[in-house]
């Protein structure tokens, strides 16, 4: 069959992307689902900094690649062996499929699935297939999803069934932004009610972390360089907001929180931001990072502080989530009004605006833009 997809042929092109056009929207051939796979009609896909990191070269991936990893859609065809889904089911797509057999999966940590990590790095599905082609040339699959496409094929283990009553534009957010941000608070850090928590970097993931901290009743500190995002954070329940460019940032946060926060979350994908997060964490506190900094960047900390202050520094990938467990829970909290993730939706776009939309994302002018592949 045919599908229209957004394909990246060259990373690191100069901005503005509206001029350099790194994403080429074109028609591809798409093979049907194989063993354990499903064909999905993509109805909504979120633009995320992880996509931007592939485009600008900070997250190297094999090219050409059909990108996009945060999405929701409708099951249109089942491959052999898929018996627990039906055509017409609505699903949220997951960018780390769990093989269920490696040690991390056996330990209940599917975000660290070894087979999925290898498949994602190589640009193919969990099965090893690359079902998209352009005139016979195989097109690599971004994160096992390739969501910026009208149709895509992915592993059954890359989707979670959701209630059809949930609008798919909202459902798409739960595939990355919600899991990564809220999960970092609830799963990775396990923030206690009444604790203090700071979030540095108020993109889609960072604002979801803020929502997670508000959900558990934490005193929250929001830090960014964009005034509009700080205003939104205040509206969402942030107790304090600070400009990340302020040279007195660390001192001001410590003054506002009685010596530093119990938990600090770095969501900007920046080594300097991670250093700041560590500095504003109190003695005995925990610093968590879910930002994907460039692999060449390093952070510097006072090594002795880990011991003398009993500090904890942790990474969080996909919010340490178990998607079939956590996505329904987070959707339930959203439906009860306790996790208002719909307030993070900036706008919907079409394929004709996708390159310019990534300019807006890079400039911090949007939180979550949603691509509607069918308009």
Tab-separated table of C-alpha atoms in Angstrom:
chain	number	residue	atom	x	y	z
A	1	UNK	CA	0.000	0.000	0.000
A	2	UNK	CA	0.976	3.679	-0.139
A	3	UNK	CA	1.564	6.063	2.743
A	4	UNK	CA	2.506	9.719	2.956
A	5	UNK	CA	5.391	10.239	5.379
A	6	UNK	CA	7.831	12.875	6.543
A	7	UNK	CA	11.357	11.609	5.797
A	8	UNK	CA	14.671	12.977	7.044
A	9	UNK	CA	17.476	12.482	4.524
A	10	UNK	CA	20.116	14.750	6.091
A	11	UNK	CA	20.554	15.883	9.678
A	12	UNK	CA	22.256	19.053	10.860
A	13	UNK	CA	20.857	21.383	8.208
A	14	UNK	CA	20.879	25.056	9.089
A	15	UNK	CA	17.884	26.788	10.536
A	16	UNK	CA	15.343	28.073	9.841
A	17	UNK	CA	13.999	24.676	8.854
A	18	UNK	CA	11.236	26.448	6.953
A	19	UNK	CA	14.000	27.353	4.464
A	20	UNK	CA	16.358	24.349	4.600
A	21	UNK	CA	13.448	21.830	4.578
A	22	UNK	CA	15.125	18.857	6.291
A	23	UNK	CA	11.848	16.919	6.339
A	24	UNK	CA	10.632	15.794	2.947
A	25	UNK	CA	6.965	14.855	2.737
A	26	UNK	CA	6.584	12.145	0.127
A	27	UNK	CA	4.731	8.993	-0.820
A	28	UNK	CA	6.300	5.707	0.270
A	29	UNK	CA	5.524	2.063	-0.274
A	30	UNK	CA	4.448	0.345	2.922
A	31	UNK	CA	4.484	-3.427	3.391
A	32	UNK	CA	1.709	-5.016	5.413
A	33	UNK	CA	2.205	-6.206	8.987
A	34	UNK	CA	4.318	-9.295	9.600
A	35	UNK	CA	4.269	-11.728	12.492
A	36	UNK	CA	3.365	-9.905	15.698
A	37	UNK	CA	2.866	-6.565	13.938
A	38	UNK	CA	-0.026	-4.198	13.239
A	39	UNK	CA	-0.933	-1.652	10.578
A	40	UNK	CA	-1.936	1.673	12.136
A	41	UNK	CA	-3.738	4.611	10.591
A	42	UNK	CA	-2.044	7.491	12.368
A	43	UNK	CA	-4.569	10.128	13.393
A	44	UNK	CA	-2.440	12.417	15.580
A	45	UNK	CA	1.308	12.755	16.223
A	46	UNK	CA	3.090	15.120	18.600
A	47	UNK	CA	6.232	17.069	17.713
A	48	UNK	CA	8.838	16.411	20.395
A	49	UNK	CA	12.391	17.531	21.143
A	50	UNK	CA	13.501	13.932	20.608
A	51	UNK	CA	12.469	14.326	16.955
A	52	UNK	CA	14.281	17.654	16.847
A	53	UNK	CA	17.407	15.973	18.259
A	54	UNK	CA	17.469	13.601	15.296
A	55	UNK	CA	16.994	16.485	12.867
A	56	UNK	CA	19.788	18.633	14.302
A	57	UNK	CA	22.175	15.713	14.746
A	58	UNK	CA	22.271	15.667	18.544
A	59	UNK	CA	20.717	12.191	18.516
A	60	UNK	CA	22.403	10.364	15.597
A	61	UNK	CA	20.181	7.888	13.769
A	62	UNK	CA	20.590	5.989	10.476
A	63	UNK	CA	19.208	7.932	7.521
A	64	UNK	CA	17.001	8.198	5.558
A	65	UNK	CA	14.445	7.871	8.339
A	66	UNK	CA	10.701	8.374	8.614
A	67	UNK	CA	10.579	10.166	11.952
A	68	UNK	CA	7.993	10.784	14.663
A	69	UNK	CA	7.477	8.735	17.817
A	70	UNK	CA	4.576	10.190	19.874
A	71	UNK	CA	1.252	9.266	18.314
A	72	UNK	CA	-2.188	7.714	18.469
A	73	UNK	CA	-4.180	5.992	15.771
A	74	UNK	CA	-6.537	3.239	14.676
A	75	UNK	CA	-5.690	-0.410	14.039
A	76	UNK	CA	-6.433	-1.239	10.397
A	77	UNK	CA	-4.814	-4.665	9.942
A	78	UNK	CA	-3.431	-7.371	12.208
A	79	UNK	CA	-0.370	-9.443	11.397
A	80	UNK	CA	-0.181	-13.190	12.123
A	81	UNK	CA	-0.126	-13.980	15.827
A	82	UNK	CA	-1.840	-10.788	16.996
A	83	UNK	CA	-4.946	-11.994	18.796
A	84	UNK	CA	-5.534	-9.420	21.537
A	85	UNK	CA	-6.399	-6.484	19.264
A	86	UNK	CA	-9.128	-5.977	16.668
A	87	UNK	CA	-9.402	-3.832	13.578
A	88	UNK	CA	-10.845	-0.466	14.589
A	89	UNK	CA	-9.240	-0.424	18.036
A	90	UNK	CA	-7.754	2.890	19.127
A	91	UNK	CA	-4.154	2.765	20.327
A	92	UNK	CA	-1.409	4.947	21.744
A	93	UNK	CA	1.969	4.190	20.213
A	94	UNK	CA	5.011	3.456	22.383
A	95	UNK	CA	8.516	4.278	21.201
A	96	UNK	CA	10.272	1.529	23.185
A	97	UNK	CA	8.621	-1.837	22.538
A	98	UNK	CA	9.270	-4.453	25.202
A	99	UNK	CA	10.526	-7.853	24.044
A	100	UNK	CA	9.463	-9.380	27.366
A	101	UNK	CA	12.457	-11.715	27.478
A	102	UNK	CA	15.629	-9.725	28.250
A	103	UNK	CA	16.838	-9.058	31.808
A	104	UNK	CA	15.444	-5.478	32.092
A	105	UNK	CA	12.030	-6.683	30.872
A	106	UNK	CA	12.152	-9.566	33.349
A	107	UNK	CA	12.923	-7.060	36.103
A	108	UNK	CA	9.839	-5.015	35.205
A	109	UNK	CA	11.852	-2.244	33.515
A	110	UNK	CA	10.638	-2.394	29.892
A	111	UNK	CA	11.956	1.116	29.146
A	112	UNK	CA	15.423	-0.461	29.194
A	113	UNK	CA	14.550	-3.383	26.894
A	114	UNK	CA	17.823	-4.477	25.268
A	115	UNK	CA	16.279	-5.770	22.054
A	116	UNK	CA	14.239	-2.601	21.628
A	117	UNK	CA	17.293	-0.394	22.193
A	118	UNK	CA	19.193	-2.251	19.481
A	119	UNK	CA	16.244	-2.105	17.071
A	120	UNK	CA	15.657	1.614	17.636
A	121	UNK	CA	19.338	2.430	17.148
A	122	UNK	CA	19.376	0.444	13.887
A	123	UNK	CA	16.157	2.001	12.596
A	124	UNK	CA	14.095	-1.133	12.241
A	125	UNK	CA	11.192	-2.822	14.003
A	126	UNK	CA	11.525	-5.297	16.853
A	127	UNK	CA	11.320	-8.047	14.227
A	128	UNK	CA	14.230	-6.584	12.261
A	129	UNK	CA	12.009	-5.462	9.382
A	130	UNK	CA	11.911	-2.043	7.740
A	131	UNK	CA	8.511	-2.001	6.028
A	132	UNK	CA	8.778	1.456	4.414
A	133	UNK	CA	10.421	1.894	1.004
A	134	UNK	CA	11.045	4.588	-1.582
A	135	UNK	CA	11.620	3.204	-5.077
A	136	UNK	CA	13.054	0.033	-3.567
A	137	UNK	CA	15.271	1.798	-1.004
A	138	UNK	CA	14.535	0.862	2.607
A	139	UNK	CA	13.518	3.791	4.818
A	140	UNK	CA	14.537	3.548	8.450
A	141	UNK	CA	11.858	3.551	11.118
A	142	UNK	CA	12.126	6.126	13.921
A	143	UNK	CA	11.849	4.463	17.354
A	144	UNK	CA	9.840	1.581	15.935
A	145	UNK	CA	6.985	3.991	15.242
A	146	UNK	CA	7.651	6.389	12.298
A	147	UNK	CA	4.633	8.395	13.392
A	148	UNK	CA	4.748	11.320	10.953
A	149	UNK	CA	2.944	9.219	8.393
A	150	UNK	CA	-0.612	8.565	7.323
A	151	UNK	CA	-0.092	4.846	7.899
A	152	UNK	CA	2.653	2.913	9.639
A	153	UNK	CA	3.469	-0.653	10.627
A	154	UNK	CA	4.853	-1.376	14.067
A	155	UNK	CA	5.232	-4.173	16.576
A	156	UNK	CA	2.206	-5.169	18.620
A	157	UNK	CA	4.464	-4.369	21.571
A	158	UNK	CA	4.638	-0.751	20.389
A	159	UNK	CA	0.969	0.001	21.040
A	160	UNK	CA	-1.394	0.202	24.011
A	161	UNK	CA	-5.143	-0.024	23.456
A	162	UNK	CA	-7.170	2.927	24.780
A	163	UNK	CA	-10.839	3.774	25.120
A	164	UNK	CA	-12.377	5.099	21.912
A	165	UNK	CA	-14.052	7.907	23.842
A	166	UNK	CA	-10.683	9.601	24.333
A	167	UNK	CA	-10.000	12.021	21.428
A	168	UNK	CA	-6.932	10.796	19.553
A	169	UNK	CA	-5.421	14.300	19.500
A	170	UNK	CA	-5.254	14.108	23.291
A	171	UNK	CA	-4.366	10.410	23.349
A	172	UNK	CA	-1.179	11.078	21.361
A	173	UNK	CA	0.304	13.036	24.290
A	174	UNK	CA	0.331	9.926	26.461
A	175	UNK	CA	2.789	8.148	24.144
A	176	UNK	CA	5.775	10.273	25.197
A	177	UNK	CA	5.253	13.626	26.921
A	178	UNK	CA	2.945	12.353	29.664
A	179	UNK	CA	4.759	9.077	30.266
A	180	UNK	CA	8.171	10.720	30.362
A	181	UNK	CA	7.245	13.739	32.479
A	182	UNK	CA	4.655	12.358	34.874
A	183	UNK	CA	6.474	9.032	35.079
A	184	UNK	CA	9.719	10.717	36.124
A	185	UNK	CA	7.882	12.152	39.132
A	186	UNK	CA	5.770	9.140	40.084
A	187	UNK	CA	8.021	6.226	39.097
A	188	UNK	CA	11.636	7.368	38.944
A	189	UNK	CA	11.696	9.841	41.826
A	190	UNK	CA	8.595	8.735	43.750
A	191	UNK	CA	8.022	12.269	45.000
A	192	UNK	CA	6.388	12.373	48.411
A	193	UNK	CA	3.268	14.459	49.111
A	194	UNK	CA	4.339	17.786	50.559
A	195	UNK	CA	7.905	17.534	49.263
A	196	UNK	CA	9.459	20.272	47.159
A	197	UNK	CA	10.196	19.692	43.468
A	198	UNK	CA	11.789	21.860	40.787
A	199	UNK	CA	11.511	21.399	37.026
A	200	UNK	CA	14.091	22.954	34.694
A	201	UNK	CA	12.913	23.112	31.080
A	202	UNK	CA	9.192	23.617	30.485
A	203	UNK	CA	8.618	21.874	27.188
A	204	UNK	CA	5.984	19.189	26.813
A	205	UNK	CA	7.883	16.761	29.044
A	206	UNK	CA	8.858	19.361	31.633
A	207	UNK	CA	5.333	20.700	32.009
A	208	UNK	CA	4.051	17.153	32.408
A	209	UNK	CA	6.601	16.669	35.180
A	210	UNK	CA	5.220	19.822	36.764
A	211	UNK	CA	1.689	18.426	36.484
A	212	UNK	CA	2.896	15.217	38.114
A	213	UNK	CA	4.441	17.140	40.993
A	214	UNK	CA	1.267	19.186	41.466
A	215	UNK	CA	-0.735	15.950	41.347
A	216	UNK	CA	1.103	14.519	44.369
A	217	UNK	CA	0.840	17.768	46.311
A	218	UNK	CA	4.446	18.927	46.059
A	219	UNK	CA	5.612	22.506	46.444
A	220	UNK	CA	6.709	23.183	42.873
A	221	UNK	CA	9.389	25.384	41.319
A	222	UNK	CA	9.311	26.011	37.551
A	223	UNK	CA	12.387	27.235	35.666
A	224	UNK	CA	12.654	28.234	32.004
A	225	UNK	CA	13.889	31.075	29.799
A	226	UNK	CA	10.550	31.730	28.055
A	227	UNK	CA	8.201	34.043	30.011
A	228	UNK	CA	5.073	32.568	28.418
A	229	UNK	CA	6.021	29.106	29.655
A	230	UNK	CA	6.634	30.416	33.145
A	231	UNK	CA	3.193	32.034	33.074
A	232	UNK	CA	1.639	28.737	31.973
A	233	UNK	CA	3.502	26.906	34.729
A	234	UNK	CA	2.068	29.332	37.279
A	235	UNK	CA	-1.435	28.699	35.910
A	236	UNK	CA	-0.852	24.943	36.203
A	237	UNK	CA	0.020	25.232	39.878
A	238	UNK	CA	3.707	26.139	40.183
A	239	UNK	CA	4.452	27.652	43.583
A	240	UNK	CA	7.466	29.619	42.306
A	241	UNK	CA	8.784	30.519	38.849
A	242	UNK	CA	12.299	31.622	37.913
A	243	UNK	CA	14.122	32.710	34.773
A	244	UNK	CA	16.782	30.115	34.002
A	245	UNK	CA	19.136	32.834	32.725
A	246	UNK	CA	19.238	34.626	36.070
A	247	UNK	CA	22.851	34.478	37.385
A	248	UNK	CA	21.387	34.327	40.902
A	249	UNK	CA	19.113	31.399	40.056
A	250	UNK	CA	20.630	28.898	42.495
A	251	UNK	CA	20.652	31.338	45.393
A	252	UNK	CA	17.077	32.449	44.711
A	253	UNK	CA	15.734	28.894	44.522
A	254	UNK	CA	17.499	27.954	47.741
A	255	UNK	CA	16.136	31.064	49.452
A	256	UNK	CA	12.591	30.271	48.314
A	257	UNK	CA	12.748	26.625	49.370
A	258	UNK	CA	14.689	26.720	52.613
A	259	UNK	CA	18.019	25.477	51.292
A	260	UNK	CA	17.085	23.677	48.093
A	261	UNK	CA	14.443	21.310	46.765
A	262	UNK	CA	13.923	17.678	47.713
A	263	UNK	CA	13.684	16.706	44.037
A	264	UNK	CA	15.010	18.520	40.958
A	265	UNK	CA	14.099	17.450	37.418
A	266	UNK	CA	16.208	18.463	34.410
A	267	UNK	CA	14.035	18.316	31.285
A	268	UNK	CA	15.880	20.732	28.995
A	269	UNK	CA	18.361	18.285	27.462
A	270	UNK	CA	21.242	20.523	28.506
A	271	UNK	CA	24.343	19.685	30.546
A	272	UNK	CA	24.445	23.180	32.134
A	273	UNK	CA	20.780	22.806	33.068
A	274	UNK	CA	21.578	19.466	34.712
A	275	UNK	CA	24.375	21.097	36.703
A	276	UNK	CA	21.909	23.767	37.844
A	277	UNK	CA	19.395	21.089	38.821
A	278	UNK	CA	22.042	19.401	40.933
A	279	UNK	CA	23.009	22.684	42.594
A	280	UNK	CA	19.448	23.529	43.634
A	281	UNK	CA	18.894	20.084	45.166
A	282	UNK	CA	19.162	20.089	48.949
A	283	UNK	CA	21.388	17.866	51.073
A	284	UNK	CA	19.984	14.345	50.954
A	285	UNK	CA	17.886	15.205	47.904
A	286	UNK	CA	17.453	13.598	44.496
A	287	UNK	CA	18.269	15.031	41.065
A	288	UNK	CA	16.588	13.376	38.081
A	289	UNK	CA	17.275	13.976	34.399
A	290	UNK	CA	15.057	12.975	31.506
A	291	UNK	CA	16.582	15.459	29.068
A	292	UNK	CA	18.619	14.057	26.183
A	293	UNK	CA	21.740	16.201	25.999
A	294	UNK	CA	24.132	15.888	23.053
A	295	UNK	CA	26.313	12.776	23.574
A	296	UNK	CA	29.456	14.934	23.444
A	297	UNK	CA	28.362	17.044	26.411
A	298	UNK	CA	29.435	16.299	29.975
A	299	UNK	CA	28.436	17.660	33.349
A	300	UNK	CA	30.657	18.559	36.273
A	301	UNK	CA	29.686	18.008	39.903
A	302	UNK	CA	31.526	18.082	43.209
A	303	UNK	CA	32.179	14.361	43.629
A	304	UNK	CA	32.394	14.471	47.413
A	305	UNK	CA	28.871	15.894	47.659
A	306	UNK	CA	27.417	12.536	46.626
A	307	UNK	CA	28.847	11.031	49.801
A	308	UNK	CA	29.002	13.883	52.284
A	309	UNK	CA	25.494	15.078	51.446
A	310	UNK	CA	24.012	11.661	50.595
A	311	UNK	CA	22.861	12.964	47.241
A	312	UNK	CA	21.175	10.883	44.514
A	313	UNK	CA	21.572	11.502	40.780
A	314	UNK	CA	19.275	9.449	38.537
A	315	UNK	CA	18.387	9.093	34.903
A	316	UNK	CA	14.796	8.535	33.785
A	317	UNK	CA	13.886	7.061	30.404
A	318	UNK	CA	10.205	7.068	29.416
A	319	UNK	CA	9.493	7.956	33.013
A	320	UNK	CA	10.540	4.453	34.121
A	321	UNK	CA	7.046	3.473	32.934
A	322	UNK	CA	5.417	0.149	32.245
A	323	UNK	CA	3.197	1.460	29.416
A	324	UNK	CA	0.299	-1.054	29.593
A	325	UNK	CA	0.030	-0.284	33.307
A	326	UNK	CA	0.752	3.440	33.393
A	327	UNK	CA	-0.963	4.825	30.287
A	328	UNK	CA	-4.456	3.707	31.415
A	329	UNK	CA	-3.732	5.122	34.876
A	330	UNK	CA	-2.634	8.491	33.539
A	331	UNK	CA	-5.584	8.644	31.156
A	332	UNK	CA	-7.861	7.938	34.107
A	333	UNK	CA	-6.314	10.815	36.055
A	334	UNK	CA	-6.784	13.071	33.022
A	335	UNK	CA	-10.445	12.091	32.709
A	336	UNK	CA	-10.968	12.886	36.397
A	337	UNK	CA	-9.494	16.357	35.878
A	338	UNK	CA	-6.443	15.678	38.028
A	339	UNK	CA	-3.920	15.668	35.175
A	340	UNK	CA	-4.953	18.425	32.720
A	341	UNK	CA	-2.527	17.518	29.932
A	342	UNK	CA	-4.867	18.972	27.296
A	343	UNK	CA	-3.793	22.444	28.453
A	344	UNK	CA	-0.372	21.749	26.941
A	345	UNK	CA	-1.689	21.499	23.379
A	346	UNK	CA	-0.418	24.467	21.388
A	347	UNK	CA	-1.903	23.906	17.926
A	348	UNK	CA	-2.592	21.334	15.236
A	349	UNK	CA	-0.662	21.370	11.965
A	350	UNK	CA	-0.565	19.640	8.588
A	351	UNK	CA	2.328	18.184	6.606
A	352	UNK	CA	2.791	21.474	4.757
A	353	UNK	CA	3.785	23.223	7.998
A	354	UNK	CA	5.964	20.536	9.594
A	355	UNK	CA	9.386	22.113	9.000
A	356	UNK	CA	8.278	25.538	10.238
A	357	UNK	CA	6.645	23.835	13.203
A	358	UNK	CA	10.032	22.478	14.273
A	359	UNK	CA	11.390	26.032	14.125
A	360	UNK	CA	8.694	27.027	16.599
A	361	UNK	CA	9.572	24.059	18.803
A	362	UNK	CA	13.292	24.896	18.717
A	363	UNK	CA	12.554	28.540	19.570
A	364	UNK	CA	10.420	27.560	22.550
A	365	UNK	CA	7.342	29.157	21.017
A	366	UNK	CA	5.181	26.065	21.435
A	367	UNK	CA	4.649	23.310	23.992
A	368	UNK	CA	3.008	20.515	22.005
A	369	UNK	CA	2.067	20.836	18.357
A	370	UNK	CA	0.063	17.943	16.925
A	371	UNK	CA	0.410	16.775	13.337
A	372	UNK	CA	-2.864	15.621	11.821
A	373	UNK	CA	-1.687	13.418	8.920
A	374	UNK	CA	-5.122	13.415	7.326
A	375	UNK	CA	-5.707	17.144	7.905
